[in-house]
PDB file of C-alpha atoms in Angstrom:
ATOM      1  CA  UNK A 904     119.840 234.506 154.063  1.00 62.00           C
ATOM      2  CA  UNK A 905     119.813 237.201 151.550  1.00 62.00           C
ATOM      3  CA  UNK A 906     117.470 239.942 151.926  1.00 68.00           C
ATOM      4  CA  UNK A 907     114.462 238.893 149.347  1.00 69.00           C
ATOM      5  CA  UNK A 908     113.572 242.504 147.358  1.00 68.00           C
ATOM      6  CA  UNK A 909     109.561 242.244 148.430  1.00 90.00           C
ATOM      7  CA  UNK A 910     110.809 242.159 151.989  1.00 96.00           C
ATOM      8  CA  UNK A 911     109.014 245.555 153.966  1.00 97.00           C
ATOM      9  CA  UNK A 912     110.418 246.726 157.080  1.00 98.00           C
ATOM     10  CA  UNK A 913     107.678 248.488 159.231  1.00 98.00           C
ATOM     11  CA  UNK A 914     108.534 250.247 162.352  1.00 98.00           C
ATOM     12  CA  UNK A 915     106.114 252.473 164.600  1.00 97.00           C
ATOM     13  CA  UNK A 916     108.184 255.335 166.642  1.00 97.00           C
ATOM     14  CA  UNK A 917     107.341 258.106 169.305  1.00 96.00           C
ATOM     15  CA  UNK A 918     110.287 260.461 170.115  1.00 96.00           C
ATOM     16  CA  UNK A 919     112.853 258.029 168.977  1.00 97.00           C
ATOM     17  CA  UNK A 920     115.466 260.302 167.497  1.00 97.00           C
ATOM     18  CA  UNK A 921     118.092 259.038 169.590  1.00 96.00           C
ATOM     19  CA  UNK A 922     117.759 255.390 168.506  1.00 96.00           C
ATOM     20  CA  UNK A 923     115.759 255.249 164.932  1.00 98.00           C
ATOM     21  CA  UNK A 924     118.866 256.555 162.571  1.00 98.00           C
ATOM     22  CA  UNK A 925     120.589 253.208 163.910  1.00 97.00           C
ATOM     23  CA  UNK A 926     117.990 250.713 163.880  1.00 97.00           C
ATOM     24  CA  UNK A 927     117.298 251.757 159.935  1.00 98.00           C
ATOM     25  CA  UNK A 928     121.576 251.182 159.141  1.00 98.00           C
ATOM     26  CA  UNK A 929     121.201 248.736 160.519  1.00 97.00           C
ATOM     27  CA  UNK A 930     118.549 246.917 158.767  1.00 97.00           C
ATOM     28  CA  UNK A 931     120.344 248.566 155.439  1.00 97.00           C
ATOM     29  CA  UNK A 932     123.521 247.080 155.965  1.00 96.00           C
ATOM     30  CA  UNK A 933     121.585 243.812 155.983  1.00 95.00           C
ATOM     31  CA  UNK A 934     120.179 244.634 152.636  1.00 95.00           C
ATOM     32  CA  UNK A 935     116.922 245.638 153.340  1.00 95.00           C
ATOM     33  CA  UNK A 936     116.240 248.084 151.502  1.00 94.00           C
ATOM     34  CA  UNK A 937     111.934 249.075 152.380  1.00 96.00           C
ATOM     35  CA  UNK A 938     112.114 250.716 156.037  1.00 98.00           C
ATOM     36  CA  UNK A 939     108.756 252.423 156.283  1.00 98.00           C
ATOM     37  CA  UNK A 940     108.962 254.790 159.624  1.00 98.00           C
ATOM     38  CA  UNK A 941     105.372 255.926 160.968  1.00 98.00           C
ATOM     39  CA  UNK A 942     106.373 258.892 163.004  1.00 98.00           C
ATOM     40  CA  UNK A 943     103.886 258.600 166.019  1.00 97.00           C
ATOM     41  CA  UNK A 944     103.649 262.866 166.469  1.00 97.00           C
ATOM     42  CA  UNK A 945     106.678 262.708 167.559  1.00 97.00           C
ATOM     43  CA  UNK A 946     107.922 266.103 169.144  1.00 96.00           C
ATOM     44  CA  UNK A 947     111.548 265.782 168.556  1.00 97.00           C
ATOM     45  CA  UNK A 948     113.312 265.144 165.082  1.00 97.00           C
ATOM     46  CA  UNK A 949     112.090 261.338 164.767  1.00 98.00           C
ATOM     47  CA  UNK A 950     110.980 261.871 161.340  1.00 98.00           C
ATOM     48  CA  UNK A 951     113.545 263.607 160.303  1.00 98.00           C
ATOM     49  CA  UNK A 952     116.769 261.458 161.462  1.00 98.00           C
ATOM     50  CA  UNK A 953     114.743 258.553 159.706  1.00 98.00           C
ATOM     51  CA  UNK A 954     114.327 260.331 156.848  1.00 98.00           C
ATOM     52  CA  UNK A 955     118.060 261.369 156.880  1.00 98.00           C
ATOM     53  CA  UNK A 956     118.925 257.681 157.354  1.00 98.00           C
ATOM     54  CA  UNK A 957     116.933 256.695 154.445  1.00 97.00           C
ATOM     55  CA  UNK A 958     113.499 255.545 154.986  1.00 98.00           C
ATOM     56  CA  UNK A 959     110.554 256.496 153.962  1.00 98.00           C
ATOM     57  CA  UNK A 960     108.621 258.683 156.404  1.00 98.00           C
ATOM     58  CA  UNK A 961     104.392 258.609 157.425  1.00 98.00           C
ATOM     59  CA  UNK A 962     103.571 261.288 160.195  1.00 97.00           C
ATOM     60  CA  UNK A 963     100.840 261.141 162.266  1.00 96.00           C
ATOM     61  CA  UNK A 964      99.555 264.682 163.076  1.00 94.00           C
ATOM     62  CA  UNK A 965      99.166 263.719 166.823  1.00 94.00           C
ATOM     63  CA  UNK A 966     100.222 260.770 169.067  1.00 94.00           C
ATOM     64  CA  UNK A 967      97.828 258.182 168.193  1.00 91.00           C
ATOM     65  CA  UNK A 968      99.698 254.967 169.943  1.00 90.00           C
ATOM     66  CA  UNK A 969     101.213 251.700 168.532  1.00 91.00           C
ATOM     67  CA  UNK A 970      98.504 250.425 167.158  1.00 90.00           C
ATOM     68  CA  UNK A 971      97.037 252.899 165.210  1.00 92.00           C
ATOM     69  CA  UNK A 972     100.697 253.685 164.167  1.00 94.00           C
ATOM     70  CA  UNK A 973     101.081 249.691 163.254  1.00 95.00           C
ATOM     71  CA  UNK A 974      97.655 250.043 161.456  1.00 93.00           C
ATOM     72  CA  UNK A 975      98.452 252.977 159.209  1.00 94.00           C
ATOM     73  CA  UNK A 976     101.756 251.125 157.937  1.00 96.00           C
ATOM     74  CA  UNK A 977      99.774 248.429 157.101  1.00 95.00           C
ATOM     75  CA  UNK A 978      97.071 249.883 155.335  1.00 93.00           C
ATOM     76  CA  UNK A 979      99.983 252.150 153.036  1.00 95.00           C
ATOM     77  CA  UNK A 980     101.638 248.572 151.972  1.00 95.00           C
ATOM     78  CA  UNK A 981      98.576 247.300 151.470  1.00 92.00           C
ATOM     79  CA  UNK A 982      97.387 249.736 149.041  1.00 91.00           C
ATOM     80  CA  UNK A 983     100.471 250.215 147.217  1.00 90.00           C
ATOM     81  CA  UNK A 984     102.752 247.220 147.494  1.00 88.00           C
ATOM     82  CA  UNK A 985     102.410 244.003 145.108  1.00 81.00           C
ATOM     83  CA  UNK A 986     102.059 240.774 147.115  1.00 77.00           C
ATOM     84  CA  UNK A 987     103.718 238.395 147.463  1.00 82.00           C
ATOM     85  CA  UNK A 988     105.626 240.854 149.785  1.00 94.00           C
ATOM     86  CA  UNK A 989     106.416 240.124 153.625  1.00 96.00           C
ATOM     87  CA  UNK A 990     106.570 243.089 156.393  1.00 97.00           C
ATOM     88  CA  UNK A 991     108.346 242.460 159.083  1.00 98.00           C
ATOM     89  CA  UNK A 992     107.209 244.636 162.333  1.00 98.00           C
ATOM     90  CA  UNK A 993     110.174 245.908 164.674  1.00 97.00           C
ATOM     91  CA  UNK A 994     110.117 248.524 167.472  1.00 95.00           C
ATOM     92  CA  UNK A 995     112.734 251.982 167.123  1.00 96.00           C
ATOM     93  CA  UNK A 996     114.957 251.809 170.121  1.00 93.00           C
ATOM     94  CA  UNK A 997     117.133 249.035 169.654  1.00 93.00           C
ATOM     95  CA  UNK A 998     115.477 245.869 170.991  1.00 91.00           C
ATOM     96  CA  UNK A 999     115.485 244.455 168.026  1.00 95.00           C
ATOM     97  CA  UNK A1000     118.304 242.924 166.345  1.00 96.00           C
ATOM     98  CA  UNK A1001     118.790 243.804 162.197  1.00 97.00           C
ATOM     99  CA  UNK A1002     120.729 240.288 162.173  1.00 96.00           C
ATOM    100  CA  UNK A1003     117.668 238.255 163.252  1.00 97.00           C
ATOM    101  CA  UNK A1004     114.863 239.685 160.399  1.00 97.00           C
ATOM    102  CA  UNK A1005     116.171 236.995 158.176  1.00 95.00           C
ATOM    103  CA  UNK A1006     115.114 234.427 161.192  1.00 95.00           C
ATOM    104  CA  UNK A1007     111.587 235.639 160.998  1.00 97.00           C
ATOM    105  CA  UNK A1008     111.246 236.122 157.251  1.00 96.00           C
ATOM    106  CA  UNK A1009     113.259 232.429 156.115  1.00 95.00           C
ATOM    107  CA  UNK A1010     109.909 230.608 156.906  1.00 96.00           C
ATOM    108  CA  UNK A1011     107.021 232.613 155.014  1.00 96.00           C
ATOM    109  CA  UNK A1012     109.907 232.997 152.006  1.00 92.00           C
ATOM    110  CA  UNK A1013     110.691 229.586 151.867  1.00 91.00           C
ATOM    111  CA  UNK A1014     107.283 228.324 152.647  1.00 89.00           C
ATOM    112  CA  UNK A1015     103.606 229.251 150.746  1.00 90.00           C
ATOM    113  CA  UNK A1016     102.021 227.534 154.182  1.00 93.00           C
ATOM    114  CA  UNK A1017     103.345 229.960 156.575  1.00 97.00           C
ATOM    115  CA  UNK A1018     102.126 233.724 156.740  1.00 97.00           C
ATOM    116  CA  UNK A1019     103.021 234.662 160.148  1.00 98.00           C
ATOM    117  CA  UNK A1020     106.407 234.427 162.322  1.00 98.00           C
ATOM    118  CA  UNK A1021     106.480 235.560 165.744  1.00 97.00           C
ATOM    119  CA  UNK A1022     109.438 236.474 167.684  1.00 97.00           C
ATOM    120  CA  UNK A1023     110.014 234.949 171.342  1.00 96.00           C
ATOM    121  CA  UNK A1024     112.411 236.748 173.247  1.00 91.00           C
ATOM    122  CA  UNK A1025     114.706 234.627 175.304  1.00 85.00           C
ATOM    123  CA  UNK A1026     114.443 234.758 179.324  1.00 79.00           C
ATOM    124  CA  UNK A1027     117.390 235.013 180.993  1.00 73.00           C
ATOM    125  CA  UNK A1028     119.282 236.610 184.266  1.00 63.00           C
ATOM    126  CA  UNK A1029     119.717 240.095 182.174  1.00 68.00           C
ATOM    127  CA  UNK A1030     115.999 240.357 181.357  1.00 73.00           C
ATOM    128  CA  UNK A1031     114.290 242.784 184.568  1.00 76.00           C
ATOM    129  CA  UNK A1032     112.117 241.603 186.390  1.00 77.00           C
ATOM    130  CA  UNK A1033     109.572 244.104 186.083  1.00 78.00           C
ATOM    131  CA  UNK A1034     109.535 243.034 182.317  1.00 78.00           C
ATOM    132  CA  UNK A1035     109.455 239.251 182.951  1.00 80.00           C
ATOM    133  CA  UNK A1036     105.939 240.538 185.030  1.00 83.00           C
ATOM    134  CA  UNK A1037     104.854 242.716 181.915  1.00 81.00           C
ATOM    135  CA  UNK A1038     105.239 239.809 180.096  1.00 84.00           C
ATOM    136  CA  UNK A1039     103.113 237.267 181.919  1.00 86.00           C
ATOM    137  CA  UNK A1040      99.980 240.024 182.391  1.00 86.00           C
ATOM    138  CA  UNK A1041     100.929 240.544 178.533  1.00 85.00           C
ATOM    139  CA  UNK A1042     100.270 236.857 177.798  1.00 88.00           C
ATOM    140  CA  UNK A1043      97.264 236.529 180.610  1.00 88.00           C
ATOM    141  CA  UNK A1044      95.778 239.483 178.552  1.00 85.00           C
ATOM    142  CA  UNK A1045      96.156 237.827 175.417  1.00 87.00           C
ATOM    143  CA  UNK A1046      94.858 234.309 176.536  1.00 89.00           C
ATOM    144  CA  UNK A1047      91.572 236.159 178.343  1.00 87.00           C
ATOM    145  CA  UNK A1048      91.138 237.492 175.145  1.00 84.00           C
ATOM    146  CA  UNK A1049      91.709 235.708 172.068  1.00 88.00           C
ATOM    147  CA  UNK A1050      90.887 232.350 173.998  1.00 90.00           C
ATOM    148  CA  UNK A1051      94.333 230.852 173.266  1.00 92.00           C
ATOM    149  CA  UNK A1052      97.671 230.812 175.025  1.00 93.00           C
ATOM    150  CA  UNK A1053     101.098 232.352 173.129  1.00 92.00           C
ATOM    151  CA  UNK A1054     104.484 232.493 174.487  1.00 91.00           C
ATOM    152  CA  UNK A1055     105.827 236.307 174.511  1.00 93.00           C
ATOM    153  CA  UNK A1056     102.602 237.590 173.400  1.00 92.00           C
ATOM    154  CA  UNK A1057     103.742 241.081 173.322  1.00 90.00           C
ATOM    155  CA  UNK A1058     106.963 241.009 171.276  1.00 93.00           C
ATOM    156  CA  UNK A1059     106.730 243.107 168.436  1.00 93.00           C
ATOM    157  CA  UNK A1060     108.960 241.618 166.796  1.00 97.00           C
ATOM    158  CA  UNK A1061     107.169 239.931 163.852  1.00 98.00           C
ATOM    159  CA  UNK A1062     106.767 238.790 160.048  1.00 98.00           C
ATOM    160  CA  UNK A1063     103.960 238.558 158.055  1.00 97.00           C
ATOM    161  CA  UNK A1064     102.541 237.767 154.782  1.00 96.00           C
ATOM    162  CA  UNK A1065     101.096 241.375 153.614  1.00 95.00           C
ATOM    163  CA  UNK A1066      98.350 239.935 151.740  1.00 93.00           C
ATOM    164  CA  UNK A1067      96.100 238.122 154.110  1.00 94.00           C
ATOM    165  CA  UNK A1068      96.591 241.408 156.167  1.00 94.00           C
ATOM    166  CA  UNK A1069      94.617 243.320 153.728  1.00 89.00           C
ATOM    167  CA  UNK A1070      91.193 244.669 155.683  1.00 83.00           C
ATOM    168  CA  UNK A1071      93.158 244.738 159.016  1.00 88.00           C
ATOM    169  CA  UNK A1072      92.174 247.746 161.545  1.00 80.00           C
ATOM    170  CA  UNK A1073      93.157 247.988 164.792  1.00 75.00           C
ATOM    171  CA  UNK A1074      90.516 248.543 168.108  1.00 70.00           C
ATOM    172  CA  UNK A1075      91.808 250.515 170.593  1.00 59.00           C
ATOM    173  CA  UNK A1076      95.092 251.867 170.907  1.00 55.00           C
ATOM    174  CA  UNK A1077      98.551 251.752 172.762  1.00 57.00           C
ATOM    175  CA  UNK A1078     100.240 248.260 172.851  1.00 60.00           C
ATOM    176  CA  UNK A1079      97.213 246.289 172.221  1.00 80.00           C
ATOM    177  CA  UNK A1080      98.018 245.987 168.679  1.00 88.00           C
ATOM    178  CA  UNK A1081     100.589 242.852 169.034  1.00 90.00           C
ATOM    179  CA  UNK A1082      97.292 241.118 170.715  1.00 90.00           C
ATOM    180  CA  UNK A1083      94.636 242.200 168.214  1.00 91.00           C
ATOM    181  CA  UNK A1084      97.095 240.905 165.163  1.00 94.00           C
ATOM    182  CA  UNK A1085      97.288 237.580 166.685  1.00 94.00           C
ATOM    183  CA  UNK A1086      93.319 237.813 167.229  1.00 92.00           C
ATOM    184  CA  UNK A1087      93.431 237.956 163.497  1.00 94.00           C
ATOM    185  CA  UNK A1088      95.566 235.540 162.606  1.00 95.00           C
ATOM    186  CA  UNK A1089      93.071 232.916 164.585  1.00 95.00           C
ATOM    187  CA  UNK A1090      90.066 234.560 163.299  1.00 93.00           C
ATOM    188  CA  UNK A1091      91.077 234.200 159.556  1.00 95.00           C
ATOM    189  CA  UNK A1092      92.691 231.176 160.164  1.00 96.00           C
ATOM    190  CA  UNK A1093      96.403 232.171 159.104  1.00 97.00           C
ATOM    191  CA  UNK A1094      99.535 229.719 159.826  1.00 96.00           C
ATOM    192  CA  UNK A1095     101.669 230.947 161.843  1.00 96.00           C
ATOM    193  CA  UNK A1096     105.032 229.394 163.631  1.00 97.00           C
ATOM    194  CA  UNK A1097     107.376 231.282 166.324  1.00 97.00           C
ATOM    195  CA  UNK A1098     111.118 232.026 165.914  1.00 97.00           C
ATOM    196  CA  UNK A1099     113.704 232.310 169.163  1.00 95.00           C
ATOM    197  CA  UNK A1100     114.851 235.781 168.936  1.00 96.00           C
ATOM    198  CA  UNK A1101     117.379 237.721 171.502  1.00 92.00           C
ATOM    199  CA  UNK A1102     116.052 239.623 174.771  1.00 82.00           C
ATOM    200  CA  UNK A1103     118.043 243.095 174.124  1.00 82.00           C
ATOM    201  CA  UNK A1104     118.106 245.810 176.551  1.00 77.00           C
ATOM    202  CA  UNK A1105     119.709 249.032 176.344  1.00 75.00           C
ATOM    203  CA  UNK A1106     120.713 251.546 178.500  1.00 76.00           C
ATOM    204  CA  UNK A1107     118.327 253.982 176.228  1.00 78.00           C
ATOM    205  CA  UNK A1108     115.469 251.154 176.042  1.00 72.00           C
ATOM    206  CA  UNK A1109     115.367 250.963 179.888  1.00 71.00           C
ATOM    207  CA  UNK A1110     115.527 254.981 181.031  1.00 70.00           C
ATOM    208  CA  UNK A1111     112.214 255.157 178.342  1.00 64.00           C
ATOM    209  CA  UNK A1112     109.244 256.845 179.786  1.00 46.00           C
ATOM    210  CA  UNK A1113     107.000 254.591 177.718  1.00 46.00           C
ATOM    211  CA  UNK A1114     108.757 251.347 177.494  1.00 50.00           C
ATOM    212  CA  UNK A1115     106.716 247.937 178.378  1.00 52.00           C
ATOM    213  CA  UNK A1116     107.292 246.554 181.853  1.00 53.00           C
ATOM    214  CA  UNK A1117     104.523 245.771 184.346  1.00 49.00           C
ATOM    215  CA  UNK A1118     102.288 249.180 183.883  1.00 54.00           C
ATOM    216  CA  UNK A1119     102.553 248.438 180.310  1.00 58.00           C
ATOM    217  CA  UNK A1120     101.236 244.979 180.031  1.00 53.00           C
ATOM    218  CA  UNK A1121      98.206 245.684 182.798  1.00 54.00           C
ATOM    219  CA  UNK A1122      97.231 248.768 180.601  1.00 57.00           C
ATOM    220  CA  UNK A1123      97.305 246.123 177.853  1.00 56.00           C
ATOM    221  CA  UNK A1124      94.600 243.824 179.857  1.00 54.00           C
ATOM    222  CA  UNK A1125      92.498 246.716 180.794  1.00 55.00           C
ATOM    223  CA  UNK A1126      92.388 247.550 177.465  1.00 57.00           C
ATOM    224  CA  UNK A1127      91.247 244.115 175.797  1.00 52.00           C
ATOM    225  CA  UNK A1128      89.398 243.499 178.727  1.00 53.00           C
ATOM    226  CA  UNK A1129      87.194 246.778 177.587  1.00 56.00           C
TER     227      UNK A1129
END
């Protein structure tokens, strides 16, 4: 589909210099246009190679993790973007495919019912183990908490109607923020549908010091469980 203009890309990054100037091409050269990069404190050029690519740059004074990263871009669009607009949320080292944001944002364009789209990553013999583990603690973190089970709970790979998102602030911090958004969507009752989207792994994404895998997803439990 063609990029719709109100379409806002949204992407969270710590120390992602070596990946970020890609990712945002890439999303250009599918003629998206709105890339909004919160540089997480980075303390290598993050901010700058996305700012050199084109985007438009928030820094965070200090690490502050994912979701308060996630919650700042949020609260930016929502005080100076014009609904309807859609953000879609993607992570800045390459695990996320520029081809597939038209997947997530056909439904809420093409439909006033639905204001969420969540990505599930495919399983398959090139997906590590250790990550196929981070996932199920992911989702058994997710179901303790919000009461209700979803598949791939921890993809960040998302789209979402910005207005219903107004108010939203995130509890906690690290990579709880793909649970507490789906928290909201139940608690405000929001309509939301999932989208198949590819399991990507790259050489870069998998040598990452901070990437999910099992330590991620039971630091994600501990966390909710709080």
């Amino acid at each position: 589909m063609k990029a719709p203009p109100s379409v806002y890309i949204l992407i969270a990054a710590y120390n992602e210099a070596p990946a970020i100037g890609k990712v945002i091409r890439d999303c250009q050269e599918q003629g998206f246009a709105h890339i909004i990069v919160i540089d997480d404190g980075s303390e290598d050029l993050t901010g700058e190679v996305a700012r050199q690519a084109g985007a438009t740059v928030i820094s965070l004074p200090l690490n502050c993790g994912k979701s308060a990263a996630i919650s700042t871009g949020l609260q930016y669009l929502t005080s100076r973007v014009t609904p309807p607009s859609i953000v879609v949320l993607m992570d800045a080292d390459g695990q996320h495919l520029a081809k597939e944001v038209g997947l997530l944002v056909a439904p809420i364009h093409d439909s006033s019912h639905v204001d969420v789209v969540c990505g599930v990553r495919k399983l398959n013999q090139g997906t590590p183990l250790m990550n196929q583990l981070g996932r199920f603690v992911g989702d058994l973190a997710t179901w303790l908490h919000t009461g209700r089970f979803f598949p791939d709970s921890q993809c960040g790979f998302r789209a979402i109607r910005l207005k219903p998102f107004e108010g939203f602030e995130q509890e906690g911090s690290g990579y709880a923020i793909e649970t507490q958004l789906l928290d909201f969507v139940l608690k405000k009752r929001l309509n939301f549908v999932t989208a198949p989207v590819s399991n990507v792994y790259t050489p870069y994404s998998m040598k990452k010091a901070h990437k999910q895998g099992m330590l991620q997803g039971l630091k994600t439990l501990v966390s909710l469980l709080k």
